[in-house]
mmCIF file of C-alpha atoms in Angstrom:
data_model
loop_
_atom_site.group_PDB
_atom_site.id
_atom_site.type_symbol
_atom_site.label_atom_id
_atom_site.label_comp_id
_atom_site.label_asym_id
_atom_site.label_seq_id
_atom_site.Cartn_x
_atom_site.Cartn_y
_atom_site.Cartn_z
ATOM 1 C CA MET A 436 73.023 198.305 133.511
ATOM 2 C CA LYS A 437 77.045 197.197 134.145
ATOM 3 C CA ASN A 438 78.203 194.369 136.589
ATOM 4 C CA PRO A 439 81.219 194.786 138.507
ATOM 5 C CA TRP A 440 83.318 193.618 135.450
ATOM 6 C CA GLY A 441 82.579 196.390 133.393
ATOM 7 C CA CYS A 442 79.882 195.079 130.747
ATOM 8 C CA SER A 443 76.309 193.888 130.914
ATOM 9 C CA THR A 444 74.888 190.908 132.163
ATOM 10 C CA GLY A 445 73.889 189.926 128.585
ATOM 11 C CA PHE A 446 77.675 190.167 127.391
ATOM 12 C CA ARG A 447 78.782 188.239 130.336
ATOM 13 C CA LYS A 448 77.047 185.211 129.931
ATOM 14 C CA LEU A 449 77.784 185.186 126.007
ATOM 15 C CA ASP A 450 81.380 185.221 126.925
ATOM 16 C CA PHE A 451 80.888 182.299 129.623
ATOM 17 C CA MET A 452 79.357 180.229 127.259
ATOM 18 C CA ARG A 453 81.795 180.375 124.990
ATOM 19 C CA SER A 454 84.601 180.010 127.231
ATOM 20 C CA LEU A 455 82.883 176.881 128.538
ATOM 21 C CA LYS A 456 82.646 175.695 124.911
ATOM 22 C CA THR A 457 86.209 175.642 124.416
ATOM 23 C CA VAL A 458 87.155 174.021 127.727
ATOM 24 C CA VAL A 459 84.644 171.616 126.521
ATOM 25 C CA ILE A 460 85.968 171.412 123.203
ATOM 26 C CA ALA A 461 89.470 171.044 124.281
ATOM 27 C CA ALA A 462 88.806 168.489 127.429
ATOM 28 C CA SER A 463 86.763 166.259 124.851
ATOM 29 C CA MET A 464 89.960 166.479 122.336
ATOM 30 C CA MET A 465 92.385 165.975 125.197
ATOM 31 C CA ALA A 466 89.737 162.646 125.873
ATOM 32 C CA LEU A 467 90.062 161.475 122.381
ATOM 33 C CA ALA A 468 93.711 161.554 122.316
ATOM 34 C CA GLY A 469 93.903 159.368 125.550
ATOM 35 C CA ILE A 470 91.713 156.793 123.974
ATOM 36 C CA SER A 471 93.987 156.817 121.083
ATOM 37 C CA GLY A 472 97.153 156.838 122.886
ATOM 38 C CA LEU A 473 95.532 153.942 124.910
ATOM 39 C CA SER A 474 94.704 152.262 121.749
ATOM 40 C CA ALA A 475 98.031 152.701 120.131
ATOM 41 C CA ALA A 476 99.061 151.162 123.840
ATOM 42 C CA LEU A 477 97.061 148.073 123.732
ATOM 43 C CA ALA A 478 97.542 147.753 119.975
ATOM 44 C CA LYS A 479 101.823 147.016 121.085
ATOM 45 C CA ALA A 480 100.968 144.841 123.627
ATOM 46 C CA PRO A 481 102.326 141.510 123.424
ATOM 47 C CA ILE A 482 99.501 139.060 123.026
ATOM 48 C CA ASN A 483 98.764 136.951 125.892
ATOM 49 C CA ALA A 484 99.085 133.500 124.825
ATOM 50 C CA VAL A 485 98.600 130.067 126.824
ATOM 51 C CA ALA A 486 99.857 126.680 125.424
ATOM 52 C CA THR A 487 98.518 123.567 127.179
ATOM 53 C CA VAL A 488 102.167 121.553 127.003
ATOM 54 C CA GLY A 489 105.051 122.509 126.634
ATOM 55 C CA MET A 490 106.488 121.559 123.741
ATOM 56 C CA VAL A 491 103.722 123.536 122.063
ATOM 57 C CA ALA A 492 104.615 126.573 124.157
ATOM 58 C CA ASP A 493 108.113 126.468 122.967
ATOM 59 C CA ALA A 494 106.531 126.831 119.617
ATOM 60 C CA VAL A 495 104.992 129.629 120.137
ATOM 61 C CA ARG A 496 107.255 131.486 122.064
ATOM 62 C CA ALA A 497 109.557 130.469 119.405
ATOM 63 C CA VAL A 498 107.584 131.717 116.565
ATOM 64 C CA GLY A 499 106.130 134.555 118.803
ATOM 65 C CA GLY A 500 109.187 136.475 119.702
ATOM 66 C CA ASP A 501 108.755 139.680 121.547
ATOM 67 C CA HIS A 502 105.075 140.370 119.789
ATOM 68 C CA VAL A 503 103.726 137.185 122.725
ATOM 69 C CA GLN A 504 104.153 136.459 126.123
ATOM 70 C CA VAL A 505 103.364 132.591 126.430
ATOM 71 C CA GLU A 506 102.255 130.371 129.975
ATOM 72 C CA ALA A 507 102.064 126.909 129.700
ATOM 73 C CA LEU A 508 99.263 124.980 131.801
ATOM 74 C CA MET A 509 101.276 121.700 132.381
ATOM 75 C CA GLY A 510 104.739 122.119 133.361
ATOM 76 C CA THR A 511 107.389 119.125 134.019
ATOM 77 C CA GLY A 512 106.265 115.838 134.963
ATOM 78 C CA ILE A 513 102.468 116.579 133.884
ATOM 79 C CA ASP A 514 100.950 113.878 132.087
ATOM 80 C CA PRO A 515 98.769 115.807 129.268
ATOM 81 C CA HIS A 516 96.787 112.111 128.616
ATOM 82 C CA SER A 517 94.971 112.356 132.172
ATOM 83 C CA TYR A 518 95.383 115.898 133.274
ATOM 84 C CA ARG A 519 92.296 117.931 134.513
ATOM 85 C CA GLN A 520 92.100 121.831 133.931
ATOM 86 C CA THR A 521 92.039 123.169 137.623
ATOM 87 C CA ARG A 522 90.349 127.046 138.633
ATOM 88 C CA SER A 523 93.154 129.094 137.556
ATOM 89 C CA ASP A 524 93.602 127.467 134.416
ATOM 90 C CA VAL A 525 89.854 128.167 133.262
ATOM 91 C CA VAL A 526 90.756 132.055 134.793
ATOM 92 C CA LYS A 527 93.645 131.586 132.774
ATOM 93 C CA LEU A 528 92.253 130.609 129.484
ATOM 94 C CA GLY A 529 89.523 132.811 129.929
ATOM 95 C CA ARG A 530 91.732 135.848 129.805
ATOM 96 C CA ALA A 531 94.160 134.875 127.137
ATOM 97 C CA ASP A 532 94.201 136.475 123.915
ATOM 98 C CA ALA A 533 94.701 132.957 122.163
ATOM 99 C CA ILE A 534 95.149 129.383 123.216
ATOM 100 C CA PHE A 535 97.537 126.848 121.642
ATOM 101 C CA ALA A 536 96.994 123.125 122.166
ATOM 102 C CA ASN A 537 98.539 119.826 120.524
ATOM 103 C CA GLY A 538 94.981 118.222 119.732
ATOM 104 C CA LEU A 539 94.690 115.037 118.237
ATOM 105 C CA PHE A 540 93.358 114.073 121.795
ATOM 106 C CA LEU A 541 96.557 114.494 123.496
ATOM 107 C CA GLU A 542 94.687 116.652 126.058
ATOM 108 C CA ALA A 543 91.903 114.341 126.522
ATOM 109 C CA GLN A 544 90.264 115.487 129.366
ATOM 110 C CA MET A 545 90.255 119.126 128.366
ATOM 111 C CA GLU A 546 89.122 118.673 124.603
ATOM 112 C CA GLU A 547 85.239 119.274 125.705
ATOM 113 C CA LEU A 548 86.444 122.731 127.304
ATOM 114 C CA LEU A 549 89.153 123.650 124.368
ATOM 115 C CA LEU A 550 86.050 123.346 121.920
ATOM 116 C CA LYS A 551 83.463 125.574 123.797
ATOM 117 C CA LEU A 552 86.451 128.294 124.010
ATOM 118 C CA GLN A 553 86.524 128.327 120.963
ATOM 119 C CA LYS A 554 83.600 129.272 120.005
ATOM 120 C CA ARG A 555 84.476 132.616 121.284
ATOM 121 C CA LYS A 556 87.952 133.255 120.808
ATOM 122 C CA PRO A 557 91.189 131.659 118.843
ATOM 123 C CA VAL A 558 92.047 128.297 119.638
ATOM 124 C CA PHE A 559 94.461 126.517 117.639
ATOM 125 C CA PHE A 560 95.046 122.636 117.825
ATOM 126 C CA ILE A 561 98.481 122.534 115.773
ATOM 127 C CA GLY A 562 98.738 118.914 115.859
ATOM 128 C CA GLU A 563 95.741 118.373 113.642
ATOM 129 C CA ALA A 564 96.905 120.733 111.144
ATOM 130 C CA ILE A 565 99.475 117.455 110.114
ATOM 131 C CA GLU A 566 98.068 116.015 107.034
ATOM 132 C CA ARG A 567 96.304 112.618 107.647
ATOM 133 C CA GLU A 568 98.470 110.194 105.969
ATOM 134 C CA LYS A 569 101.627 111.568 107.883
ATOM 135 C CA LEU A 570 99.439 110.325 111.358
ATOM 136 C CA GLU A 571 99.672 107.084 112.952
ATOM 137 C CA GLY A 572 96.323 105.591 114.598
ATOM 138 C CA SER A 573 95.335 105.220 117.608
ATOM 139 C CA THR A 574 95.486 101.768 119.443
ATOM 140 C CA ALA A 575 93.997 103.175 122.366
ATOM 141 C CA TYR A 576 90.702 105.275 120.705
ATOM 142 C CA GLU A 577 88.594 104.016 117.618
ATOM 143 C CA ASN A 578 89.083 106.991 115.077
ATOM 144 C CA ARG A 579 91.817 109.103 116.659
ATOM 145 C CA PHE A 580 95.405 109.511 115.493
ATOM 146 C CA ASP A 581 98.859 108.847 117.833
ATOM 147 C CA PRO A 582 98.881 112.461 118.778
ATOM 148 C CA HIS A 583 102.707 112.429 120.165
ATOM 149 C CA VAL A 584 103.860 114.434 116.971
ATOM 150 C CA TRP A 585 106.546 116.388 118.400
ATOM 151 C CA MET A 586 108.335 112.768 118.616
ATOM 152 C CA SER A 587 109.748 113.403 114.926
ATOM 153 C CA PRO A 588 110.888 116.957 114.019
ATOM 154 C CA THR A 589 110.200 116.338 110.121
ATOM 155 C CA LEU A 590 106.406 116.129 111.489
ATOM 156 C CA TRP A 591 106.447 119.008 114.536
ATOM 157 C CA ALA A 592 107.948 121.288 111.334
ATOM 158 C CA ASN A 593 104.594 121.137 110.004
ATOM 159 C CA ALA A 594 102.974 121.886 113.572
ATOM 160 C CA VAL A 595 105.275 124.923 113.939
ATOM 161 C CA ASN A 596 104.100 126.365 110.753
ATOM 162 C CA ALA A 597 100.272 126.231 112.078
ATOM 163 C CA VAL A 598 101.763 128.486 114.500
ATOM 164 C CA THR A 599 102.800 130.895 112.225
ATOM 165 C CA GLU A 600 99.788 130.280 110.164
ATOM 166 C CA ALA A 601 97.564 131.516 113.621
ATOM 167 C CA PHE A 602 99.978 134.064 114.531
ATOM 168 C CA ILE A 603 99.234 135.955 111.425
ATOM 169 C CA SER A 604 95.625 135.227 111.031
ATOM 170 C CA ILE A 605 94.984 137.543 114.257
ATOM 171 C CA ASP A 606 97.854 139.843 113.936
ATOM 172 C CA PRO A 607 99.033 140.284 110.323
ATOM 173 C CA GLU A 608 101.020 143.496 110.382
ATOM 174 C CA ASN A 609 103.180 141.236 112.050
ATOM 175 C CA GLU A 610 103.387 138.349 109.433
ATOM 176 C CA GLN A 611 107.151 139.106 108.904
ATOM 177 C CA SER A 612 108.402 138.903 112.032
ATOM 178 C CA TYR A 613 106.476 135.682 112.994
ATOM 179 C CA ARG A 614 107.992 133.878 109.852
ATOM 180 C CA ASP A 615 111.492 135.017 109.896
ATOM 181 C CA ASN A 616 111.360 133.640 113.749
ATOM 182 C CA GLU A 617 109.600 130.455 111.802
ATOM 183 C CA ALA A 618 112.694 129.959 109.806
ATOM 184 C CA ALA A 619 115.276 130.421 112.756
ATOM 185 C CA TYR A 620 113.494 128.019 114.743
ATOM 186 C CA LEU A 621 112.812 125.161 112.175
ATOM 187 C CA LYS A 622 116.756 125.728 110.949
ATOM 188 C CA GLU A 623 117.418 124.174 114.483
ATOM 189 C CA VAL A 624 114.672 121.841 114.339
ATOM 190 C CA ARG A 625 116.472 120.363 111.078
ATOM 191 C CA LYS A 626 120.314 120.326 112.670
ATOM 192 C CA LEU A 627 118.263 118.036 115.204
ATOM 193 C CA ALA A 628 116.669 115.801 112.675
ATOM 194 C CA ASP A 629 120.287 115.086 111.281
ATOM 195 C CA TYR A 630 121.566 114.531 114.457
ATOM 196 C CA GLY A 631 119.140 111.993 115.189
ATOM 197 C CA ALA A 632 120.144 110.069 111.904
ATOM 198 C CA LYS A 633 123.502 110.454 112.413
ATOM 199 C CA VAL A 634 123.949 108.566 116.050
ATOM 200 C CA LEU A 635 120.808 106.598 115.971
ATOM 201 C CA LYS A 636 122.358 104.610 112.766
ATOM 202 C CA THR A 637 125.073 103.737 114.991
ATOM 203 C CA VAL A 638 123.073 101.863 117.125
ATOM 204 C CA PRO A 639 123.546 97.512 115.970
ATOM 205 C CA LYS A 640 120.951 96.081 114.258
ATOM 206 C CA GLU A 641 120.199 93.503 116.916
ATOM 207 C CA ARG A 642 119.972 95.760 119.833
ATOM 208 C CA ARG A 643 117.363 98.411 117.726
ATOM 209 C CA VAL A 644 114.289 97.730 119.752
ATOM 210 C CA LEU A 645 113.149 101.305 122.203
ATOM 211 C CA VAL A 646 111.019 99.370 125.086
ATOM 212 C CA THR A 647 109.512 102.385 127.161
ATOM 213 C CA ALA A 648 106.766 103.336 129.665
ATOM 214 C CA HIS A 649 104.219 103.676 127.227
ATOM 215 C CA ASP A 650 103.681 103.817 123.363
ATOM 216 C CA ALA A 651 105.055 107.801 122.634
ATOM 217 C CA PHE A 652 107.991 107.198 121.088
ATOM 218 C CA THR A 653 106.366 105.460 117.832
ATOM 219 C CA TYR A 654 107.038 108.549 114.909
ATOM 220 C CA LEU A 655 110.375 108.945 116.271
ATOM 221 C CA GLY A 656 111.332 104.771 115.408
ATOM 222 C CA ARG A 657 109.273 105.523 112.319
ATOM 223 C CA ASP A 658 112.060 108.076 111.235
ATOM 224 C CA PHE A 659 115.269 106.498 112.959
ATOM 225 C CA ASP A 660 114.674 103.084 112.269
ATOM 226 C CA LEU A 661 113.679 101.895 115.639
ATOM 227 C CA GLU A 662 111.141 98.949 116.925
ATOM 228 C CA VAL A 663 109.140 100.550 119.309
ATOM 229 C CA VAL A 664 107.554 99.052 122.022
ATOM 230 C CA GLY A 665 105.311 100.154 125.048
ATOM 231 C CA VAL A 666 104.363 99.156 127.977
ATOM 232 C CA GLN A 667 101.193 100.813 127.626
ATOM 233 C CA GLY A 668 99.335 102.241 125.210
ATOM 234 C CA ILE A 669 99.522 105.495 123.088
ATOM 235 C CA SER A 670 97.107 107.050 126.440
ATOM 236 C CA THR A 671 98.625 106.485 130.020
ATOM 237 C CA ASN A 672 95.082 105.585 130.766
ATOM 238 C CA SER A 673 95.037 102.616 129.065
ATOM 239 C CA GLU A 674 96.502 99.778 132.075
ATOM 240 C CA ALA A 675 99.168 97.425 131.520
ATOM 241 C CA GLY A 676 98.120 93.858 132.853
ATOM 242 C CA LEU A 677 99.706 91.396 134.093
ATOM 243 C CA GLN A 678 99.716 89.542 131.167
ATOM 244 C CA ARG A 679 101.228 92.283 129.473
ATOM 245 C CA ILE A 680 104.203 92.656 131.624
ATOM 246 C CA GLU A 681 104.600 88.291 131.057
ATOM 247 C CA GLU A 682 104.537 88.958 127.386
ATOM 248 C CA LEU A 683 107.242 91.799 127.317
ATOM 249 C CA VAL A 684 109.650 89.881 129.781
ATOM 250 C CA ASP A 685 109.323 87.190 127.342
ATOM 251 C CA LEU A 686 110.225 88.900 124.449
ATOM 252 C CA LEU A 687 113.181 90.683 126.251
ATOM 253 C CA VAL A 688 114.600 87.145 127.480
ATOM 254 C CA GLN A 689 114.140 85.936 124.060
ATOM 255 C CA ARG A 690 115.714 88.901 121.956
ATOM 256 C CA LYS A 691 118.394 89.358 124.920
ATOM 257 C CA ILE A 692 117.569 93.149 125.171
ATOM 258 C CA THR A 693 119.532 94.983 128.023
ATOM 259 C CA ALA A 694 118.041 98.289 128.011
ATOM 260 C CA VAL A 695 114.548 99.525 128.521
ATOM 261 C CA PHE A 696 113.944 103.091 129.202
ATOM 262 C CA VAL A 697 111.401 105.023 132.221
ATOM 263 C CA GLU A 698 109.648 108.459 131.434
ATOM 264 C CA SER A 699 109.957 111.697 132.887
ATOM 265 C CA SER A 700 105.988 112.121 133.262
ATOM 266 C CA VAL A 701 105.017 108.245 133.577
ATOM 267 C CA SER A 702 105.154 105.839 136.491
ATOM 268 C CA GLU A 703 108.207 104.002 136.802
ATOM 269 C CA ARG A 704 106.472 101.009 138.074
ATOM 270 C CA ASN A 705 105.731 98.627 134.909
ATOM 271 C CA VAL A 706 109.253 99.541 133.555
ATOM 272 C CA ARG A 707 110.516 98.184 136.907
ATOM 273 C CA ALA A 708 108.456 95.746 136.727
ATOM 274 C CA LEU A 709 110.095 94.251 133.281
ATOM 275 C CA VAL A 710 113.820 94.386 135.050
ATOM 276 C CA GLU A 711 112.116 92.218 137.766
ATOM 277 C CA GLY A 712 110.678 89.866 135.643
ATOM 278 C CA ALA A 713 113.799 89.123 133.399
ATOM 279 C CA ALA A 714 116.297 89.087 136.319
ATOM 280 C CA ALA A 715 113.851 86.330 137.331
ATOM 281 C CA LYS A 716 114.400 84.216 134.198
ATOM 282 C CA ASP A 717 118.327 85.155 134.607
ATOM 283 C CA HIS A 718 118.410 87.516 132.190
ATOM 284 C CA LYS A 719 120.117 91.022 133.028
ATOM 285 C CA VAL A 720 117.973 94.268 132.143
ATOM 286 C CA GLU A 721 118.937 97.427 132.594
ATOM 287 C CA VAL A 722 117.071 101.236 132.826
ATOM 288 C CA GLY A 723 118.998 102.826 129.896
ATOM 289 C CA GLY A 724 117.671 106.292 131.476
ATOM 290 C CA GLU A 725 114.525 108.647 131.948
ATOM 291 C CA LEU A 726 113.076 110.050 128.407
ATOM 292 C CA PHE A 727 110.981 112.966 128.393
ATOM 293 C CA SER A 728 107.854 111.812 126.220
ATOM 294 C CA ASP A 729 104.943 113.749 126.995
ATOM 295 C CA ALA A 730 107.102 116.836 129.058
ATOM 296 C CA MET A 731 109.702 118.520 129.040
ATOM 297 C CA GLY A 732 112.574 118.721 131.025
ATOM 298 C CA GLN A 733 112.668 121.441 134.244
ATOM 299 C CA ASP A 734 112.037 124.974 133.417
ATOM 300 C CA ASN A 735 115.224 126.817 132.236
ATOM 301 C CA THR A 736 116.993 124.244 131.239
ATOM 302 C CA TYR A 737 118.945 122.948 128.066
ATOM 303 C CA GLU A 738 116.321 119.810 128.127
ATOM 304 C CA GLY A 739 113.380 122.179 129.273
ATOM 305 C CA THR A 740 113.235 123.274 125.815
ATOM 306 C CA TYR A 741 112.027 121.518 122.470
ATOM 307 C CA ILE A 742 115.068 120.890 121.106
ATOM 308 C CA GLY A 743 116.644 119.766 124.393
ATOM 309 C CA MET A 744 114.240 117.188 125.330
ATOM 310 C CA ILE A 745 114.612 115.532 121.861
ATOM 311 C CA ASP A 746 118.333 116.005 121.557
ATOM 312 C CA HIS A 747 118.121 114.282 125.661
ATOM 313 C CA ASN A 748 116.280 111.410 123.986
ATOM 314 C CA MET A 749 118.097 110.300 120.825
ATOM 315 C CA THR A 750 121.546 110.337 122.792
ATOM 316 C CA SER A 751 120.180 108.501 125.875
ATOM 317 C CA ILE A 752 118.405 106.366 123.448
ATOM 318 C CA THR A 753 121.660 105.948 121.497
ATOM 319 C CA ARG A 754 124.464 105.250 124.009
ATOM 320 C CA ALA A 755 122.272 102.678 126.305
ATOM 321 C CA LEU A 756 121.365 100.563 122.998
ATOM 322 C CA GLY A 757 125.426 100.337 122.070
ATOM 323 C CA GLY A 758 125.446 103.443 119.449
ATOM 324 C CA ASP A 759 127.781 106.215 119.359
ATOM 325 C CA ALA A 760 127.070 109.300 120.513
ATOM 326 C CA PRO A 761 128.709 112.054 122.702
ATOM 327 C CA ALA A 762 127.368 112.383 126.329
ATOM 328 C CA ARG A 763 126.536 115.969 126.105
ATOM 329 C CA GLY A 764 124.174 115.279 122.926
ATOM 330 C CA MET A 765 124.095 117.872 120.041
ATOM 331 C CA GLN A 766 125.896 120.370 122.885
ATOM 332 C CA GLY A 767 129.104 117.605 122.419
ATOM 333 C CA LYS A 768 131.600 117.311 119.496
ATOM 334 C CA LEU A 769 129.783 115.222 117.283
ATOM 335 C CA GLY A 770 126.641 117.968 117.003
ATOM 336 C CA ALA A 771 129.303 120.811 116.841
ATOM 337 C CA ASP A 772 129.498 119.730 113.401
ATOM 338 C CA HIS A 773 125.707 121.232 112.420
#
């Protein structure tokens, strides 16, 4: 029996099934090609990295280069010692491919969350990669270390290397790119260390005392032979009592210290109290400038980079304590030699 197409019904069914099979195979191949293309696209997508503080974000951005998109949770003027994560922070951390923190109990209020996240995704505490014998003990917390390792360009180089190794562990195909980026970044860090050694040694011996809002500059002082005195301890969560203020006022008067420093992420109240207390004893003390301690400067500025913040600190300290440094720091004539 023939149908209107001039063939038997049986043959028509067979041809239809063959055609259907061809269509299914073609569709499957297209779907597989689509999945493969999507996988390739995902493989080329930048790593979504979240950093806790600006200094860490700067290193992650420099080493990661085009292979990474970086967001810092804490911006200008934020104190990481007392910072508590917001709901939006938790969302960002949950979506991140990798998380970078300083560690060493800098992010004290976030540590528990970061350790929980570490059980299910890469979380790197780059400050803790530094050898313990190179760290100073914490005066605020037992069995802890001073977390302000970025204040020493030499120590910070070790933390930068930890960033490089972290990226290689999760993206080995781009190892050479990460190592090249690290080398370029560390070249600038070495210039920074050389600049600091050059200008800070010009501060007269009797004036080499750095008085700041909190004890964040120990590593800088150790590297460049400065005596460092903080009104508050290593953590800004430690309160400075009236007795501490009185002790430091006496120190300023007795040693004829004429400059103290405020910090961008710490209240000026205690430092201003020192100035007023010294004035009451007929000793003039001025605020030598604002230093960046636990946070960098504004985004899209020189001080909003690691190199810029430390350069600013070194230059401001040198000039306020009577040393010789160009007003524009490494960007000025003295730094041009490097």
